[in-house]
């Protein structure tokens, strides 16, 4: 499997969680009871799966390899992707901050979570679209077979050392559980 193919698969999982967050936001805005534990699980998924795992592979490995073959970082597509990752982290921090208030049935906290979740979803959906359609095809075309092989090895290391074995299966079970609880 090409390294970008692995990343594309991860995008699909992130988009599934974005759809769940959107349903959670609908519930929070309608004043419905959304289990704070589910909100915590969703935030944990985004932090570990999207940010620590997926963005670590891009920031620590894919983007530097692309720079090596002449794709510019500053004022180029990589710079834009990096600043969008940063912006995404701010939305996630806002979601996490709102959860204690939601536990106390605070309406303003519910609204804050919902708007941060929608902001995150809008940002990441277009970010993923740009990576799938522009950045990854650029990587496929420019990176040498050796670079691609070593990237795949680096990705395996991230899985083992940063995310931890078994965590991916756990996250897939979480997606399935939350999709049932918050159907489209
Ligand atoms: Fe990205
Ligand atoms: Fe990505």
PDB file of C-alpha atoms and ligand atoms in Angstrom:
ATOM      1  CA  UNK A   1       0.000   0.000   0.000  1.00  0.00           C
ATOM      2  CA  UNK A   2       1.289   3.483  -0.894  1.00  0.00           C
ATOM      3  CA  UNK A   3       1.822   5.715   2.142  1.00  0.00           C
ATOM      4  CA  UNK A   4      -0.790   8.171   0.850  1.00  0.00           C
ATOM      5  CA  UNK A   5      -3.282   5.333   0.564  1.00  0.00           C
ATOM      6  CA  UNK A   6      -2.950   4.645   4.285  1.00  0.00           C
ATOM      7  CA  UNK A   7      -3.526   8.346   4.962  1.00  0.00           C
ATOM      8  CA  UNK A   8      -6.596   8.394   2.702  1.00  0.00           C
ATOM      9  CA  UNK A   9      -8.070   5.526   4.731  1.00  0.00           C
ATOM     10  CA  UNK A  10      -7.517   7.519   7.897  1.00  0.00           C
ATOM     11  CA  UNK A  11      -9.295  10.496   6.311  1.00  0.00           C
ATOM     12  CA  UNK A  12     -12.381   8.308   5.874  1.00  0.00           C
ATOM     13  CA  UNK A  13     -12.385   7.482   9.600  1.00  0.00           C
ATOM     14  CA  UNK A  14     -11.939  11.164  10.497  1.00  0.00           C
ATOM     15  CA  UNK A  15     -14.863  12.101   8.207  1.00  0.00           C
ATOM     16  CA  UNK A  16     -17.015   9.481   9.933  1.00  0.00           C
ATOM     17  CA  UNK A  17     -16.273  11.116  13.295  1.00  0.00           C
ATOM     18  CA  UNK A  18     -17.035  14.553  11.819  1.00  0.00           C
ATOM     19  CA  UNK A  19     -20.499  13.275  10.814  1.00  0.00           C
ATOM     20  CA  UNK A  20     -21.018  11.985  14.357  1.00  0.00           C
ATOM     21  CA  UNK A  21     -19.910  15.336  15.821  1.00  0.00           C
ATOM     22  CA  UNK A  22     -22.391  17.079  13.552  1.00  0.00           C
ATOM     23  CA  UNK A  23     -25.226  14.921  14.951  1.00  0.00           C
ATOM     24  CA  UNK A  24     -23.992  15.599  18.500  1.00  0.00           C
ATOM     25  CA  UNK A  25     -24.037  19.329  17.721  1.00  0.00           C
ATOM     26  CA  UNK A  26     -27.629  19.025  16.423  1.00  0.00           C
ATOM     27  CA  UNK A  27     -28.620  17.409  19.725  1.00  0.00           C
ATOM     28  CA  UNK A  28     -26.804  19.955  21.882  1.00  0.00           C
ATOM     29  CA  UNK A  29     -28.350  22.854  19.969  1.00  0.00           C
ATOM     30  CA  UNK A  30     -31.813  21.335  20.311  1.00  0.00           C
ATOM     31  CA  UNK A  31     -31.320  21.138  24.085  1.00  0.00           C
ATOM     32  CA  UNK A  32     -31.299  17.326  24.027  1.00  0.00           C
ATOM     33  CA  UNK A  33     -29.264  15.292  26.485  1.00  0.00           C
ATOM     34  CA  UNK A  34     -26.023  14.245  24.821  1.00  0.00           C
ATOM     35  CA  UNK A  35     -23.968  11.970  27.075  1.00  0.00           C
ATOM     36  CA  UNK A  36     -20.833  13.869  28.175  1.00  0.00           C
ATOM     37  CA  UNK A  37     -18.935  10.554  28.081  1.00  0.00           C
ATOM     38  CA  UNK A  38     -19.691  10.305  24.345  1.00  0.00           C
ATOM     39  CA  UNK A  39     -18.435  13.857  23.816  1.00  0.00           C
ATOM     40  CA  UNK A  40     -15.253  12.929  25.678  1.00  0.00           C
ATOM     41  CA  UNK A  41     -14.804   9.821  23.535  1.00  0.00           C
ATOM     42  CA  UNK A  42     -15.226  11.881  20.361  1.00  0.00           C
ATOM     43  CA  UNK A  43     -12.658  14.443  21.530  1.00  0.00           C
ATOM     44  CA  UNK A  44     -10.248  11.660  22.504  1.00  0.00           C
ATOM     45  CA  UNK A  45     -10.646  10.109  19.044  1.00  0.00           C
ATOM     46  CA  UNK A  46      -9.857  13.408  17.335  1.00  0.00           C
ATOM     47  CA  UNK A  47      -6.890  14.058  19.609  1.00  0.00           C
ATOM     48  CA  UNK A  48      -5.295  10.647  19.315  1.00  0.00           C
ATOM     49  CA  UNK A  49      -6.408   9.298  15.945  1.00  0.00           C
ATOM     50  CA  UNK A  50      -6.536  12.521  13.920  1.00  0.00           C
ATOM     51  CA  UNK A  51      -3.993  14.691  15.659  1.00  0.00           C
ATOM     52  CA  UNK A  52      -1.404  12.439  17.240  1.00  0.00           C
ATOM     53  CA  UNK A  53      -1.483   9.658  14.670  1.00  0.00           C
ATOM     54  CA  UNK A  54      -2.578  11.097  11.337  1.00  0.00           C
ATOM     55  CA  UNK A  55      -1.183  14.600  11.650  1.00  0.00           C
ATOM     56  CA  UNK A  56       2.058  13.224  13.129  1.00  0.00           C
ATOM     57  CA  UNK A  57       2.517  11.111   9.996  1.00  0.00           C
ATOM     58  CA  UNK A  58       1.956  14.154   7.798  1.00  0.00           C
ATOM     59  CA  UNK A  59       3.914  16.720   9.798  1.00  0.00           C
ATOM     60  CA  UNK A  60       6.746  14.485  10.914  1.00  0.00           C
ATOM     61  CA  UNK A  61       7.201  12.377   7.792  1.00  0.00           C
ATOM     62  CA  UNK A  62       5.188  13.077   4.623  1.00  0.00           C
ATOM     63  CA  UNK A  63       5.621  16.862   4.498  1.00  0.00           C
ATOM     64  CA  UNK A  64       9.391  16.797   5.184  1.00  0.00           C
ATOM     65  CA  UNK A  65       9.854  14.217   2.388  1.00  0.00           C
ATOM     66  CA  UNK A  66       7.868  16.428   0.030  1.00  0.00           C
ATOM     67  CA  UNK A  67      10.018  19.424   0.960  1.00  0.00           C
ATOM     68  CA  UNK A  68      13.067  17.357   0.099  1.00  0.00           C
ATOM     69  CA  UNK A  69      11.805  17.002  -3.471  1.00  0.00           C
ATOM     70  CA  UNK A  70      11.092  20.712  -3.829  1.00  0.00           C
ATOM     71  CA  UNK A  71       7.526  21.284  -2.609  1.00  0.00           C
ATOM     72  CA  UNK A  72       7.773  24.594  -0.744  1.00  0.00           C
ATOM     73  CA  UNK A  73       6.750  24.844   2.890  1.00  0.00           C
ATOM     74  CA  UNK A  74       6.317  28.590   3.264  1.00  0.00           C
ATOM     75  CA  UNK A  75       3.727  30.235   1.060  1.00  0.00           C
ATOM     76  CA  UNK A  76       3.024  26.803  -0.449  1.00  0.00           C
ATOM     77  CA  UNK A  77       0.553  23.990   0.058  1.00  0.00           C
ATOM     78  CA  UNK A  78       2.466  22.480   3.002  1.00  0.00           C
ATOM     79  CA  UNK A  79       2.374  25.756   4.923  1.00  0.00           C
ATOM     80  CA  UNK A  80      -1.378  25.966   4.404  1.00  0.00           C
ATOM     81  CA  UNK A  81      -1.865  22.376   5.636  1.00  0.00           C
ATOM     82  CA  UNK A  82       0.243  23.042   8.747  1.00  0.00           C
ATOM     83  CA  UNK A  83      -1.676  26.165   9.674  1.00  0.00           C
ATOM     84  CA  UNK A  84      -4.962  24.302   9.207  1.00  0.00           C
ATOM     85  CA  UNK A  85      -3.753  21.550  11.572  1.00  0.00           C
ATOM     86  CA  UNK A  86      -3.062  24.295  14.142  1.00  0.00           C
ATOM     87  CA  UNK A  87      -6.488  25.837  13.629  1.00  0.00           C
ATOM     88  CA  UNK A  88      -8.064  22.403  14.064  1.00  0.00           C
ATOM     89  CA  UNK A  89      -6.285  21.930  17.402  1.00  0.00           C
ATOM     90  CA  UNK A  90      -7.861  25.160  18.657  1.00  0.00           C
ATOM     91  CA  UNK A  91     -11.365  23.910  17.820  1.00  0.00           C
ATOM     92  CA  UNK A  92     -10.649  20.623  19.608  1.00  0.00           C
ATOM     93  CA  UNK A  93      -9.377  22.465  22.692  1.00  0.00           C
ATOM     94  CA  UNK A  94     -12.626  24.486  22.726  1.00  0.00           C
ATOM     95  CA  UNK A  95     -14.682  21.297  22.549  1.00  0.00           C
ATOM     96  CA  UNK A  96     -12.749  19.780  25.447  1.00  0.00           C
ATOM     97  CA  UNK A  97     -13.135  22.973  27.505  1.00  0.00           C
ATOM     98  CA  UNK A  98     -16.919  22.920  27.075  1.00  0.00           C
ATOM     99  CA  UNK A  99     -17.462  19.387  28.429  1.00  0.00           C
ATOM    100  CA  UNK A 100     -17.323  20.154  32.197  1.00  0.00           C
ATOM    101  CA  UNK A 101     -20.016  22.830  31.682  1.00  0.00           C
ATOM    102  CA  UNK A 102     -22.157  20.384  29.701  1.00  0.00           C
ATOM    103  CA  UNK A 103     -21.943  17.974  32.658  1.00  0.00           C
ATOM    104  CA  UNK A 104     -23.468  20.777  34.749  1.00  0.00           C
ATOM    105  CA  UNK A 105     -26.234  21.228  32.127  1.00  0.00           C
ATOM    106  CA  UNK A 106     -24.907  24.621  31.153  1.00  0.00           C
ATOM    107  CA  UNK A 107     -26.571  25.761  27.909  1.00  0.00           C
ATOM    108  CA  UNK A 108     -23.785  28.105  26.942  1.00  0.00           C
ATOM    109  CA  UNK A 109     -21.279  25.244  27.207  1.00  0.00           C
ATOM    110  CA  UNK A 110     -23.505  23.095  24.979  1.00  0.00           C
ATOM    111  CA  UNK A 111     -23.585  25.890  22.405  1.00  0.00           C
ATOM    112  CA  UNK A 112     -19.816  26.346  22.638  1.00  0.00           C
ATOM    113  CA  UNK A 113     -19.190  22.637  22.016  1.00  0.00           C
ATOM    114  CA  UNK A 114     -21.605  22.603  19.086  1.00  0.00           C
ATOM    115  CA  UNK A 115     -20.062  25.610  17.387  1.00  0.00           C
ATOM    116  CA  UNK A 116     -16.492  24.344  17.901  1.00  0.00           C
ATOM    117  CA  UNK A 117     -17.526  20.922  16.548  1.00  0.00           C
ATOM    118  CA  UNK A 118     -19.079  22.512  13.462  1.00  0.00           C
ATOM    119  CA  UNK A 119     -16.026  24.710  12.978  1.00  0.00           C
ATOM    120  CA  UNK A 120     -13.780  21.668  13.219  1.00  0.00           C
ATOM    121  CA  UNK A 121     -15.930  19.715  10.780  1.00  0.00           C
ATOM    122  CA  UNK A 122     -16.004  22.491   8.182  1.00  0.00           C
ATOM    123  CA  UNK A 123     -12.253  23.084   8.471  1.00  0.00           C
ATOM    124  CA  UNK A 124     -11.214  19.436   8.336  1.00  0.00           C
ATOM    125  CA  UNK A 125     -13.614  18.476   5.529  1.00  0.00           C
ATOM    126  CA  UNK A 126     -12.114  20.994   3.159  1.00  0.00           C
ATOM    127  CA  UNK A 127      -8.611  20.232   4.451  1.00  0.00           C
ATOM    128  CA  UNK A 128      -9.062  16.520   3.718  1.00  0.00           C
ATOM    129  CA  UNK A 129     -10.509  17.339   0.286  1.00  0.00           C
ATOM    130  CA  UNK A 130      -7.407  19.385  -0.593  1.00  0.00           C
ATOM    131  CA  UNK A 131      -5.031  16.683   0.632  1.00  0.00           C
ATOM    132  CA  UNK A 132      -6.858  13.907  -1.223  1.00  0.00           C
ATOM    133  CA  UNK A 133      -7.187  15.857  -4.467  1.00  0.00           C
ATOM    134  CA  UNK A 134      -4.033  17.979  -4.594  1.00  0.00           C
ATOM    135  CA  UNK A 135      -1.365  17.226  -2.018  1.00  0.00           C
ATOM    136  CA  UNK A 136      -1.368  13.410  -2.025  1.00  0.00           C
ATOM    137  CA  UNK A 137      -1.396  13.108  -5.846  1.00  0.00           C
ATOM    138  CA  UNK A 138       1.572  15.515  -5.799  1.00  0.00           C
ATOM    139  CA  UNK A 139       3.337  13.214  -3.296  1.00  0.00           C
ATOM    140  CA  UNK A 140       2.538  10.100  -5.369  1.00  0.00           C
ATOM    141  CA  UNK A 141       3.987  11.734  -8.470  1.00  0.00           C
ATOM    142  CA  UNK A 142       7.109  13.222  -6.931  1.00  0.00           C
ATOM    143  CA  UNK A 143       8.321  10.895  -4.176  1.00  0.00           C
ATOM    144  CA  UNK A 144      10.716   8.163  -5.273  1.00  0.00           C
ATOM    145  CA  UNK A 145       9.837   4.494  -4.624  1.00  0.00           C
ATOM    146  CA  UNK A 146      12.545   4.452  -1.911  1.00  0.00           C
ATOM    147  CA  UNK A 147      11.050   7.496  -0.206  1.00  0.00           C
ATOM    148  CA  UNK A 148       7.608   5.880  -0.335  1.00  0.00           C
ATOM    149  CA  UNK A 149       8.882   2.643   1.212  1.00  0.00           C
ATOM    150  CA  UNK A 150      10.659   4.458   4.004  1.00  0.00           C
ATOM    151  CA  UNK A 151       7.557   6.574   4.653  1.00  0.00           C
ATOM    152  CA  UNK A 152       5.458   3.443   5.064  1.00  0.00           C
ATOM    153  CA  UNK A 153       8.015   2.147   7.572  1.00  0.00           C
ATOM    154  CA  UNK A 154       7.894   5.433   9.485  1.00  0.00           C
ATOM    155  CA  UNK A 155       4.091   5.208   9.581  1.00  0.00           C
ATOM    156  CA  UNK A 156       4.353   1.723  11.134  1.00  0.00           C
ATOM    157  CA  UNK A 157       6.657   3.177  13.788  1.00  0.00           C
ATOM    158  CA  UNK A 158       4.134   5.931  14.583  1.00  0.00           C
ATOM    159  CA  UNK A 159       1.435   3.277  14.990  1.00  0.00           C
ATOM    160  CA  UNK A 160       3.559   1.186  17.321  1.00  0.00           C
ATOM    161  CA  UNK A 161       5.334   3.824  19.379  1.00  0.00           C
ATOM    162  CA  UNK A 162       3.035   6.827  19.473  1.00  0.00           C
ATOM    163  CA  UNK A 163      -0.448   5.411  19.151  1.00  0.00           C
ATOM    164  CA  UNK A 164       0.048   1.962  20.658  1.00  0.00           C
ATOM    165  CA  UNK A 165      -1.001  -1.410  19.321  1.00  0.00           C
ATOM    166  CA  UNK A 166      -4.665  -2.302  19.529  1.00  0.00           C
ATOM    167  CA  UNK A 167      -5.699   1.338  19.678  1.00  0.00           C
ATOM    168  CA  UNK A 168      -6.894   1.377  16.061  1.00  0.00           C
ATOM    169  CA  UNK A 169      -9.308  -1.516  16.619  1.00  0.00           C
ATOM    170  CA  UNK A 170     -10.578   0.270  19.700  1.00  0.00           C
ATOM    171  CA  UNK A 171     -11.210   3.431  17.674  1.00  0.00           C
ATOM    172  CA  UNK A 172     -13.056   1.511  14.983  1.00  0.00           C
ATOM    173  CA  UNK A 173     -15.325  -0.009  17.598  1.00  0.00           C
ATOM    174  CA  UNK A 174     -15.911   3.486  18.990  1.00  0.00           C
ATOM    175  CA  UNK A 175     -16.908   4.781  15.528  1.00  0.00           C
ATOM    176  CA  UNK A 176     -19.373   1.939  15.136  1.00  0.00           C
ATOM    177  CA  UNK A 177     -20.871   2.502  18.579  1.00  0.00           C
ATOM    178  CA  UNK A 178     -21.258   6.269  18.117  1.00  0.00           C
ATOM    179  CA  UNK A 179     -22.676   5.884  14.599  1.00  0.00           C
ATOM    180  CA  UNK A 180     -25.433   3.725  16.081  1.00  0.00           C
ATOM    181  CA  UNK A 181     -26.058   6.206  18.903  1.00  0.00           C
ATOM    182  CA  UNK A 182     -26.046   9.262  16.595  1.00  0.00           C
ATOM    183  CA  UNK A 183     -27.443   7.996  13.267  1.00  0.00           C
ATOM    184  CA  UNK A 184     -27.181  10.155  10.151  1.00  0.00           C
TER     185      UNK A 184
HETATM  186 FE1  LIG B   1      -3.486  17.272   7.097  1.00  0.00          FE
HETATM  187 FE1  LIG B   2      -4.599  14.405   6.326  1.00  0.00          FE
END
